[in-house]
Short mmCIF file of C-alpha atoms in Angstrom, two decimals:
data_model
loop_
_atom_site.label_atom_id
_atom_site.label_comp_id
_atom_site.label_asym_id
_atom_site.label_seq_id
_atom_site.Cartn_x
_atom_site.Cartn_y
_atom_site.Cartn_z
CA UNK O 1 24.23 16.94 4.40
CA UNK O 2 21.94 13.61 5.55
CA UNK O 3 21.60 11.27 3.01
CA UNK O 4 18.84 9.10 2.99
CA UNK O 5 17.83 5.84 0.90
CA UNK O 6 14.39 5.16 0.26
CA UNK O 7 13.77 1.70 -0.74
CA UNK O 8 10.28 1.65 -2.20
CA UNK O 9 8.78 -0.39 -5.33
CA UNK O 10 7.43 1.13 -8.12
CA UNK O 11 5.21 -1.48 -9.53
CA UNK O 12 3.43 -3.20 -6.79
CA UNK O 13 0.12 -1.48 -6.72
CA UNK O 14 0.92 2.49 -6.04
CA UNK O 15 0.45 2.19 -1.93
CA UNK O 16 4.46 2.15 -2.00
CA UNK O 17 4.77 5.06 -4.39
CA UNK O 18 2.25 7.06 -2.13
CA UNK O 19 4.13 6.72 0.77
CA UNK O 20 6.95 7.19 -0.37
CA UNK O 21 5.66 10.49 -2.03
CA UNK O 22 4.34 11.86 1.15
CA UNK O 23 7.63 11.54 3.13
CA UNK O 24 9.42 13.19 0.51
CA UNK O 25 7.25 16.26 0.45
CA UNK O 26 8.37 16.55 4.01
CA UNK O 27 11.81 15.77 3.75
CA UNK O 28 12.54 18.65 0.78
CA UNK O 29 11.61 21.24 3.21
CA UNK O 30 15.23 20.59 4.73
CA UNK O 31 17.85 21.91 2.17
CA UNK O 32 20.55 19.80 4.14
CA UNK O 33 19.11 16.62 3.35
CA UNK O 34 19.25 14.48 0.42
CA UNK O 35 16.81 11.76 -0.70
CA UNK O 36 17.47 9.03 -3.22
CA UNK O 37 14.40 6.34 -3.89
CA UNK O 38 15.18 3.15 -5.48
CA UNK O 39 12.91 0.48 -6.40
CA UNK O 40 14.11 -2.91 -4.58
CA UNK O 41 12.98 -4.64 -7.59
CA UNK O 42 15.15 -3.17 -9.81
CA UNK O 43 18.04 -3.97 -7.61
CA UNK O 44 17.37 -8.30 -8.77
CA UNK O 45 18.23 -6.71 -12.43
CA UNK O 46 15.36 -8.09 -14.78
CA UNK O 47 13.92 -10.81 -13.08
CA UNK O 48 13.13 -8.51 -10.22
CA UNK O 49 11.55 -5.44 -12.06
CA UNK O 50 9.07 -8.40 -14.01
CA UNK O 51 7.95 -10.13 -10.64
CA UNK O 52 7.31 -6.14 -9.06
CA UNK O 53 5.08 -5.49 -12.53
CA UNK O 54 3.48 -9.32 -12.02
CA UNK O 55 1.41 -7.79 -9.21
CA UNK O 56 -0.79 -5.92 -11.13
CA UNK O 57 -2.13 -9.33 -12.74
CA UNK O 58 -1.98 -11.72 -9.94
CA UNK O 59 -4.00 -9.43 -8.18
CA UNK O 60 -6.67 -8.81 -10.74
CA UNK O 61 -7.08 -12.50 -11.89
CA UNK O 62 -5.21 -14.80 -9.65
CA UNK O 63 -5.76 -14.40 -5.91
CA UNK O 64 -5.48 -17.64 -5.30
CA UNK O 65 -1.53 -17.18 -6.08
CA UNK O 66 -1.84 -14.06 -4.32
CA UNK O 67 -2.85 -16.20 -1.17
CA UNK O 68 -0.15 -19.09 -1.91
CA UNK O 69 2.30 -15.88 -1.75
CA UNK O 70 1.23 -14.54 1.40
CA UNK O 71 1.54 -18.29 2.74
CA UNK O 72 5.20 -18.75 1.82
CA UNK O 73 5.94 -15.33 3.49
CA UNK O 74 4.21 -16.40 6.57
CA UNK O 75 5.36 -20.00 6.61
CA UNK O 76 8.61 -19.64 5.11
CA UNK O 77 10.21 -16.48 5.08
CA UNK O 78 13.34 -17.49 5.09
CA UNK O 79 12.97 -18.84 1.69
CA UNK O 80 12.03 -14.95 0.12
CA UNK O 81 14.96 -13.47 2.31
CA UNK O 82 17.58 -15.69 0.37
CA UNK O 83 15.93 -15.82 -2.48
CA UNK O 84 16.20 -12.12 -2.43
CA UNK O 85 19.39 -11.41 -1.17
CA UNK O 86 21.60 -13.65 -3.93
CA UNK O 87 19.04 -11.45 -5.80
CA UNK O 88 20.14 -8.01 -5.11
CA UNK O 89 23.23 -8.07 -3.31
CA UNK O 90 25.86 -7.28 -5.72
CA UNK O 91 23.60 -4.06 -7.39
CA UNK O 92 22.55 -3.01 -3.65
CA UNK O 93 26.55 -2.57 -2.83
CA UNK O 94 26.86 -0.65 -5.93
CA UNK O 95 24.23 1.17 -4.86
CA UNK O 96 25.77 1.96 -1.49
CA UNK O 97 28.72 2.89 -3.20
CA UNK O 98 27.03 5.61 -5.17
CA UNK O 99 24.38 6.99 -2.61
CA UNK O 100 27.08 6.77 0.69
CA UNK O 101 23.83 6.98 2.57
CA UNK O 102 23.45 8.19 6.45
CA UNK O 103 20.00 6.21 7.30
CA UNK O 104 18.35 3.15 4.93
CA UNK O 105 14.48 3.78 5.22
CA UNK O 106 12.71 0.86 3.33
CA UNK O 107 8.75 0.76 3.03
CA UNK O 108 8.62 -2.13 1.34
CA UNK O 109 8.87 -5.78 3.12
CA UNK O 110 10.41 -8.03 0.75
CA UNK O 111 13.89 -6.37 0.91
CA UNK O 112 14.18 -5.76 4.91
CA UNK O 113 16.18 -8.69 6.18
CA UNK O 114 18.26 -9.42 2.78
CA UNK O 115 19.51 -5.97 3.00
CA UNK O 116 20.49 -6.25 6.70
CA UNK O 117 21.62 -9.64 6.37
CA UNK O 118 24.47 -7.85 3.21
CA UNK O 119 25.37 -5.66 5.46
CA UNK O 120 25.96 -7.40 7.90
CA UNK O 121 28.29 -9.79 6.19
CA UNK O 122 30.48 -6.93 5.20
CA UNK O 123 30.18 -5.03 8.36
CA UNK O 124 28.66 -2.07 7.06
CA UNK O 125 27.20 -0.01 10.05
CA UNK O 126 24.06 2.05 8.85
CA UNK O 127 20.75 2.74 10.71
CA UNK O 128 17.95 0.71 8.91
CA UNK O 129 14.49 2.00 9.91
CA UNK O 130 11.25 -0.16 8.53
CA UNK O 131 8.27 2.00 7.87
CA UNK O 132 5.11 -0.66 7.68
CA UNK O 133 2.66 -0.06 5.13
CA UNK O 134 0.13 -2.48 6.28
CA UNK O 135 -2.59 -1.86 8.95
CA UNK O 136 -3.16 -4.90 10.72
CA UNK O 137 -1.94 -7.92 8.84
CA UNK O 138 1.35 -7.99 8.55
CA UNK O 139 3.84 -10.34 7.50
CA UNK O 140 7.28 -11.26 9.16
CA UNK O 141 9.08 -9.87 6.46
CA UNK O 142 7.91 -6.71 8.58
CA UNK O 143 9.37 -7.42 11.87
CA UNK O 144 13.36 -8.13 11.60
CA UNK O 145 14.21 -7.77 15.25
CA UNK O 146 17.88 -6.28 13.98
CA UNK O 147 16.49 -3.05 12.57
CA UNK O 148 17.52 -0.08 14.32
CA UNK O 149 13.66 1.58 14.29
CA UNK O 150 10.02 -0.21 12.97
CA UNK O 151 7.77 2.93 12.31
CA UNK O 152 4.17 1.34 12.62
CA UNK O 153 1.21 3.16 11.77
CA UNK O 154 -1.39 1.02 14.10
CA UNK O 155 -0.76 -0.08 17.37
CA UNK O 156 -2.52 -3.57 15.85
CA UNK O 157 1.00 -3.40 13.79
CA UNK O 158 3.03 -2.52 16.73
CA UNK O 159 1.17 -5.58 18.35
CA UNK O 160 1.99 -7.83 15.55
CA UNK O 161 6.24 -7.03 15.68
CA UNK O 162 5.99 -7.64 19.35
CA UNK O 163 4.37 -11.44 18.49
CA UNK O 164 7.17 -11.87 15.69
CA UNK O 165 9.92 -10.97 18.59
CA UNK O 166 10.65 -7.00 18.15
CA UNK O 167 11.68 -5.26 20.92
CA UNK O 168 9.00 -2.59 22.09
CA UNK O 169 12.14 -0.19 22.14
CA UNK O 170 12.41 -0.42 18.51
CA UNK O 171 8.69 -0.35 17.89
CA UNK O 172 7.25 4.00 17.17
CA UNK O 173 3.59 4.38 16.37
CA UNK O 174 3.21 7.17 14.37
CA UNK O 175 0.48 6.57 11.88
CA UNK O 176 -0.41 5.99 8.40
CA UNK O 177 1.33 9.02 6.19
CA UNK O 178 -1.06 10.47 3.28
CA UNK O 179 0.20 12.53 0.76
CA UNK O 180 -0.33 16.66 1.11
CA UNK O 181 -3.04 17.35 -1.62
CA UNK O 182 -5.46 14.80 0.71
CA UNK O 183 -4.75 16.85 4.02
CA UNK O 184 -4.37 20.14 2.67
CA UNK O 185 -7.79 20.78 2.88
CA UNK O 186 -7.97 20.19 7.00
CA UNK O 187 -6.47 23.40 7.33
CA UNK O 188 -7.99 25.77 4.69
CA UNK O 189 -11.49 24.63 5.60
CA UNK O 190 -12.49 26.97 8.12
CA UNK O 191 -15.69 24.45 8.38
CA UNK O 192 -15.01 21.00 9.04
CA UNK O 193 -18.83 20.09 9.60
CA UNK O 194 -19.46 19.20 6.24
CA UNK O 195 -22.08 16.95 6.89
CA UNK O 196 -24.59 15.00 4.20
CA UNK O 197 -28.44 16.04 3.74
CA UNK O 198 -31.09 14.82 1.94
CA UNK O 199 -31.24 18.33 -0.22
CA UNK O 200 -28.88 17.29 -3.27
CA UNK O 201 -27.99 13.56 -4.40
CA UNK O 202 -25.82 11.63 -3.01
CA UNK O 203 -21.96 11.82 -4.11
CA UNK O 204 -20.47 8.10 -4.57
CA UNK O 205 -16.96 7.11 -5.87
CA UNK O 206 -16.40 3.79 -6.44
CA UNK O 207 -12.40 2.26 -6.54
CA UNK O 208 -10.64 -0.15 -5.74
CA UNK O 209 -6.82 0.89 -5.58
CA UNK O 210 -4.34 1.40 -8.43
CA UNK O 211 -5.45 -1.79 -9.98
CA UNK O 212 -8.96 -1.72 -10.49
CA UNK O 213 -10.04 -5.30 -9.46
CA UNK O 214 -13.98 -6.04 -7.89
CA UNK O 215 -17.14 -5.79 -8.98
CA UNK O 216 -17.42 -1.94 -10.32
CA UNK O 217 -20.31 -2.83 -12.49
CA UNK O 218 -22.50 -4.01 -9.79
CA UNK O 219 -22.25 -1.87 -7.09
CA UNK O 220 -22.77 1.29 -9.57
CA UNK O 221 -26.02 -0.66 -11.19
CA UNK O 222 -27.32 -1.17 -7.52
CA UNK O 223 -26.56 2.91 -6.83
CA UNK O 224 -28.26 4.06 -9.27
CA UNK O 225 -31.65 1.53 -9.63
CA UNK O 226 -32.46 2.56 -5.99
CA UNK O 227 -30.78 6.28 -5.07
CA UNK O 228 -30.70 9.68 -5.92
CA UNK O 229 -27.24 9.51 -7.07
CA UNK O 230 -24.34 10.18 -9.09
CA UNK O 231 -21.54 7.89 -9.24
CA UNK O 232 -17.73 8.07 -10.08
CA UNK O 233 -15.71 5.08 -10.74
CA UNK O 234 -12.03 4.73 -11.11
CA UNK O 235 -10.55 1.98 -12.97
CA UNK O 236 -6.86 2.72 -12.32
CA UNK O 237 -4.51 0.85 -14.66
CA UNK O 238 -7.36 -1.55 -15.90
CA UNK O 239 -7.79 0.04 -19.26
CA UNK O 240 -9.99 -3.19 -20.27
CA UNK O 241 -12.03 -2.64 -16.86
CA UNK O 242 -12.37 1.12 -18.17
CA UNK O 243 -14.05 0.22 -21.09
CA UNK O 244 -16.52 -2.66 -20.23
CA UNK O 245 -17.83 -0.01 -17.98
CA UNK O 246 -18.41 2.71 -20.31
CA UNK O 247 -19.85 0.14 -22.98
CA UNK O 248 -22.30 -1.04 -20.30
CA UNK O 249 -23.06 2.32 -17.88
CA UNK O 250 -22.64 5.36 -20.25
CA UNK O 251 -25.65 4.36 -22.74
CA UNK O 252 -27.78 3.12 -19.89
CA UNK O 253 -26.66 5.87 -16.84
CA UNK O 254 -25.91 8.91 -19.25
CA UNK O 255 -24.51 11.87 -16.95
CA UNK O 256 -25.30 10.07 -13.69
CA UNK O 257 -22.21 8.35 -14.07
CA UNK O 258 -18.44 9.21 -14.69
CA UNK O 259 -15.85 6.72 -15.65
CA UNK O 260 -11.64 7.63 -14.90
CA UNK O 261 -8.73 5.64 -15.84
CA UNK O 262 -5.98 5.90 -13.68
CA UNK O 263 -5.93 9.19 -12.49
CA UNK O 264 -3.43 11.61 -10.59
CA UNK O 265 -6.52 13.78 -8.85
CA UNK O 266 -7.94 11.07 -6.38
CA UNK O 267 -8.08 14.01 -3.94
CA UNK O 268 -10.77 15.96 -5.94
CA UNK O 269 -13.03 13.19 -6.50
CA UNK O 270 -12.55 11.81 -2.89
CA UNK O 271 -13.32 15.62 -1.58
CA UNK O 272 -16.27 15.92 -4.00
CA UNK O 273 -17.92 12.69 -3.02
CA UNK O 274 -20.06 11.70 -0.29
CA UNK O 275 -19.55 7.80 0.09
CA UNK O 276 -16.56 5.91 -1.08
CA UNK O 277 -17.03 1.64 -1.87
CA UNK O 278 -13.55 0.31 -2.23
CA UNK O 279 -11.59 -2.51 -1.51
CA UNK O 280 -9.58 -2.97 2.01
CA UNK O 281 -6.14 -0.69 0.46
CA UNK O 282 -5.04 0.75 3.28
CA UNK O 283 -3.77 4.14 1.27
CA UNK O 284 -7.13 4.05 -0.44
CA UNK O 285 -8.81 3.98 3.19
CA UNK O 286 -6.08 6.40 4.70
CA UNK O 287 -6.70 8.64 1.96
CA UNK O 288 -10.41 8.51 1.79
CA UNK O 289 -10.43 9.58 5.57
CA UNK O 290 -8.26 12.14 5.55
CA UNK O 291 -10.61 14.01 2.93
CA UNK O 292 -13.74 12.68 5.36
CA UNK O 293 -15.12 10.54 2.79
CA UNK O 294 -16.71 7.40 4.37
CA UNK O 295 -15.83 3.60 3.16
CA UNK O 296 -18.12 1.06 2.03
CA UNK O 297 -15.28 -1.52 2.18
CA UNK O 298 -16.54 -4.62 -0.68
CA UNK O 299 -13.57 -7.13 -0.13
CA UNK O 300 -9.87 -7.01 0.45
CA UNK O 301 -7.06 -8.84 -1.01
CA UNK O 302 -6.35 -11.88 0.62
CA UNK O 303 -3.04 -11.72 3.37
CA UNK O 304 -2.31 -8.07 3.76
CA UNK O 305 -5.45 -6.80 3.81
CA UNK O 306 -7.22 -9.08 5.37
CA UNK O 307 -7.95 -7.16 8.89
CA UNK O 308 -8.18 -3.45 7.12
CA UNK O 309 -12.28 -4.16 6.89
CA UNK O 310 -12.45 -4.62 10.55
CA UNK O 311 -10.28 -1.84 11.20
CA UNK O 312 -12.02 0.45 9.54
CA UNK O 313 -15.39 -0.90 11.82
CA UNK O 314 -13.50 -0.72 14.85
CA UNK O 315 -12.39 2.91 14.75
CA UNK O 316 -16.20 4.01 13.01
CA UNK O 317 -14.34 5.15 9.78
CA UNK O 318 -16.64 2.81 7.01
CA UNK O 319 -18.90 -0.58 6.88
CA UNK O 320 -18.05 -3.68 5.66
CA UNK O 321 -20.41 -4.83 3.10
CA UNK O 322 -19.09 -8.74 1.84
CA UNK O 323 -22.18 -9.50 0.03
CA UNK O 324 -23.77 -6.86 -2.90
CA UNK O 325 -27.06 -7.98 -2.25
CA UNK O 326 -26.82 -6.56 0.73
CA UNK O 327 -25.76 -3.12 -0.27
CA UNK O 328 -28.82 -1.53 -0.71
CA UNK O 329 -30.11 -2.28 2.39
CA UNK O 330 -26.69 -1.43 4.20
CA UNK O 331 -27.04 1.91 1.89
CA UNK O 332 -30.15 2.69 2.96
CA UNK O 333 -29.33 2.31 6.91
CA UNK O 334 -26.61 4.97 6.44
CA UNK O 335 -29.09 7.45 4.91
CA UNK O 336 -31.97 6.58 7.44
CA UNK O 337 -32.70 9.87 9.98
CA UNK O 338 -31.21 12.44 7.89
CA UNK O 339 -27.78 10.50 6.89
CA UNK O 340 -27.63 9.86 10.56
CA UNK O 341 -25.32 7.12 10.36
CA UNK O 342 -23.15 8.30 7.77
CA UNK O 343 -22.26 11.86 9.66
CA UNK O 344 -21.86 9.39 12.51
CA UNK O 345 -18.58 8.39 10.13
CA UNK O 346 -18.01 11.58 9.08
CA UNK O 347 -17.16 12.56 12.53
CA UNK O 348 -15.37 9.94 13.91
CA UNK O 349 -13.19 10.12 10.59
CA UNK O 350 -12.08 13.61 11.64
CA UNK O 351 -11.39 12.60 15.33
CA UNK O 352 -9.41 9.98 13.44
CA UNK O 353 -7.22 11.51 10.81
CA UNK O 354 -3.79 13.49 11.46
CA UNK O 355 -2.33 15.77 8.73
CA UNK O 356 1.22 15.90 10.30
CA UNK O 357 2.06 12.41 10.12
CA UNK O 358 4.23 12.37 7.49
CA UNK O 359 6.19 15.88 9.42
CA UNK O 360 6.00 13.87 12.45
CA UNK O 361 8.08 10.22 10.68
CA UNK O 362 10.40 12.89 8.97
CA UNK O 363 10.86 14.56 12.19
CA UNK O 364 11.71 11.43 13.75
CA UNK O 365 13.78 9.64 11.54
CA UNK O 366 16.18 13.12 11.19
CA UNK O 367 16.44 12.47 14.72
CA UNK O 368 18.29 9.41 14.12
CA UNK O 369 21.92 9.77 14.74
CA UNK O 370 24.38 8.37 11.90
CA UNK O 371 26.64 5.53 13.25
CA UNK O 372 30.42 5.51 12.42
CA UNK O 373 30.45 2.63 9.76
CA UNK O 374 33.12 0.40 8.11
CA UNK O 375 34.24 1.44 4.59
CA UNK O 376 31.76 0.16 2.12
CA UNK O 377 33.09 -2.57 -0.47
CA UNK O 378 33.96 -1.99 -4.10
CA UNK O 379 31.92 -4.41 -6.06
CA UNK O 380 33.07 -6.47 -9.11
CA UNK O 381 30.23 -8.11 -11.48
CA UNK O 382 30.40 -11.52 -10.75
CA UNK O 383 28.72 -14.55 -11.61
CA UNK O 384 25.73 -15.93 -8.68
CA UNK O 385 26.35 -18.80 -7.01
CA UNK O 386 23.91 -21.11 -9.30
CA UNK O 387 24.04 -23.86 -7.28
CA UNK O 388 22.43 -21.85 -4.05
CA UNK O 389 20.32 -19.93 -6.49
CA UNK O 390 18.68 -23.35 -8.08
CA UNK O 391 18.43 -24.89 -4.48
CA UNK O 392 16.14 -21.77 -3.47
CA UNK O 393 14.33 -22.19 -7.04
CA UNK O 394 13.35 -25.44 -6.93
CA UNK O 395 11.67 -25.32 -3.10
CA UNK O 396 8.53 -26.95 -4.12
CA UNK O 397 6.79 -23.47 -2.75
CA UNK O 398 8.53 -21.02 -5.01
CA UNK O 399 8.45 -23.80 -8.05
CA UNK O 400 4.29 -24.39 -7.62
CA UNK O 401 3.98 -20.40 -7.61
CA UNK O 402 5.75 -20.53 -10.84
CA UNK O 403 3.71 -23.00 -12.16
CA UNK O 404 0.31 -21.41 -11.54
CA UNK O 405 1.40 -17.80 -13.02
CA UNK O 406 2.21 -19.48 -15.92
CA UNK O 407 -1.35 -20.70 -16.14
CA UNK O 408 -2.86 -17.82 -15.26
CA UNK O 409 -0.72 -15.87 -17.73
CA UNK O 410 -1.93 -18.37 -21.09
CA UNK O 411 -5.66 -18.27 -19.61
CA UNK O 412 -5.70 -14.35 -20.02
CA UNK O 413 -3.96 -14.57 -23.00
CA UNK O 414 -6.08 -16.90 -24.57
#
């Protein structure tokens, strides 16, 4: 029996949770291994679990804190990493001591070099393996140079580690994993030409990951004033989003438009769409070009997401359109000579895609051989040092941060 921890996040947008879901699909088709996920938030107790559910509303109505986050991790990422580790460290030993686990596998950045430096202080011996879940931009918190493996899914990521000081031995481009039910269909499709023609109207799903932030309204208004169109919008978690949009589409659109809440069936309304405008999420983009939808990208969160828009010009897989005034005309270009420029996408979105990624990190991380390790420590609840914790608390970074989510929090409740 392999035993494998999974440290993931369930509350930081559902990019984590995706990933997390498609390596697990993959791992249950070995009876000899066992998989426990835990969120890394949960491990800070509290505290942690509300700054992982925080992310939902800094990213909807404060990207300037977003941005100010992203800084500090760039800047000063040694501040997060002990912030984090007098955090977590007494639940992640308890944790160890109930999982006894063969390989650590994290896929989230926040908890990478806290974890190792724990272990390290108490000599426990277990291969770490970092599976990036960014594209392009990507944050130190990424590239600990101690890990045993980084699993990148871009060689701009594997490019990125080697700046922060990785060793190319440690660095494995693999790709992007996508859950099953959006690559299922690559095999059972004994056509892949499914090209777009002029002969029915045009199929467009507008997104914008798990959170439901950008201008929704807009681009479906612009759709359907100057198309032959029908339009699908997903608001995620925004229930508010969810119903200024019926109030001001339904009455006006009627049957021409279709508005979802969060929703588990992505994959059918992805699959059933000819055009997808979405922000820069790289598991919405991943996902939307595994079912050979192309992307309109209309923005990107600022940091991490920051160099998906180019990405997605640089391999043909979508446009970037950063002004809606703009869009019909970009619109238009893709229809112009029989959708030429859209099954131009369409094509170089199946050269693209790969259905046995997530086989193919499974494969390799099973290939990984366990390391004889020192015995791992009971653990006693004690108190945390308050002294170091206040020093890390009042760093004039962390203590502004603070400040400004505050704000934000009385402006949306007022």
């Amino acid at each position: 029996m392999k035993n494998i921890l999974i440290i993931s996040s369930d509350h930081t947008g559902h990019g984590h949770k995706s990933i997390t879901e498609s390596l697990i699909e993959q791992f249950n088709k070995h009876p000899d291994v066992n998989v426990h996920v835990i969120d890394g938030f949960s491990l800070a107790g509290n505290l942690g679990i509300r700054i992982g559910k925080a992310y939902g509303s800094v990213t909807r109505n404060a990207t300037e804190l977003w941005k100010l986050a992203w800084e500090i991790n760039l800047k000063k990422p040694s501040l997060v990493i002990e912030f984090t580790e007098v955090a977590i460290k007494d639940k992640f030993l308890e944790v160890l001591n109930e999982v006894r686990p063969d390989l650590i596998l994290s896929v989230h950045p926040a908890f990478n070099a806290s974890v190792i430096n724990i272990m390290e202080e108490y000599r426990i011996n277990i291969p770490f393996v970092t599976l990036i879940a960014d594209l392009v931009s990507i944050t130190p918190l990424w590239a600990d140079p101690r890990v045993d493996y980084i699993i990148c899914p871009t060689i701009e990521s594997k490019y990125k580690c080697l700046e922060y000081g990785v060793p190319e031995s440690k660095l494995k481009v693999i790709g992007f994993p996508v859950r099953s039910r959006f690559t299922q269909h690559i095999r059972n499709s004994e056509d892949q030409n499914n090209d777009y023609t002029h002969d029915r109207p045009l199929e467009c799903l507008i997104m914008s990951g798990g959170e439901g932030v950008g201008n929704m309204r807009r681009i479906a208004e612009i759709l359907l004033e100057n198309f032959n169109c029908r339009v699908k919008i997903i608001a995620g978690r925004n229930a508010a989003l969810k119903r200024r949009l019926e109030s001001s589409l339904k009455e006006k659109y009627g049957d021409k438009v279709e508005i979802y809440g969060f929703t588990q069936n992505v994959q059918d309304l992805m699959l059933s769409s000819d055009i997808a405008f979405t922000r820069g999420s790289p598991n919405v983009m991943m996902e939307a070009v595994s079912c050979n939808t192309p992307l309109v990208i209309t923005g990107a969160l600022p940091g991490q997401e920051e160099g998906n828009p180019e990405f997605a010009v640089k391999y043909n897989l979508g446009i970037i359109c950063d002004d809606l005034k703009e869009l019909k005309d970009m619109v238009s270009d893709l229809l112009d000579n029989n959708a030429e420029k859209l099954n131009q996408i369409k094509k170089s979105q199946r050269e693209f895609r790969d259905p046995d990624i997530p086989q193919k990190i499974v494969d390799f991380i099973l290939s990984i051989e366990s390391k004889e390790r020192a015995h791992i420590p009971e653990v006693s609840r004690k108190v945390i040092r308050l002294d170091r914790f206040k020093s890390i608390r009042n760093n004039i970074g962390l203590r502004r941060s603070y400040i400004i989510l505050r704000r934000n929090r009385k402006i949306n409740r007022k």
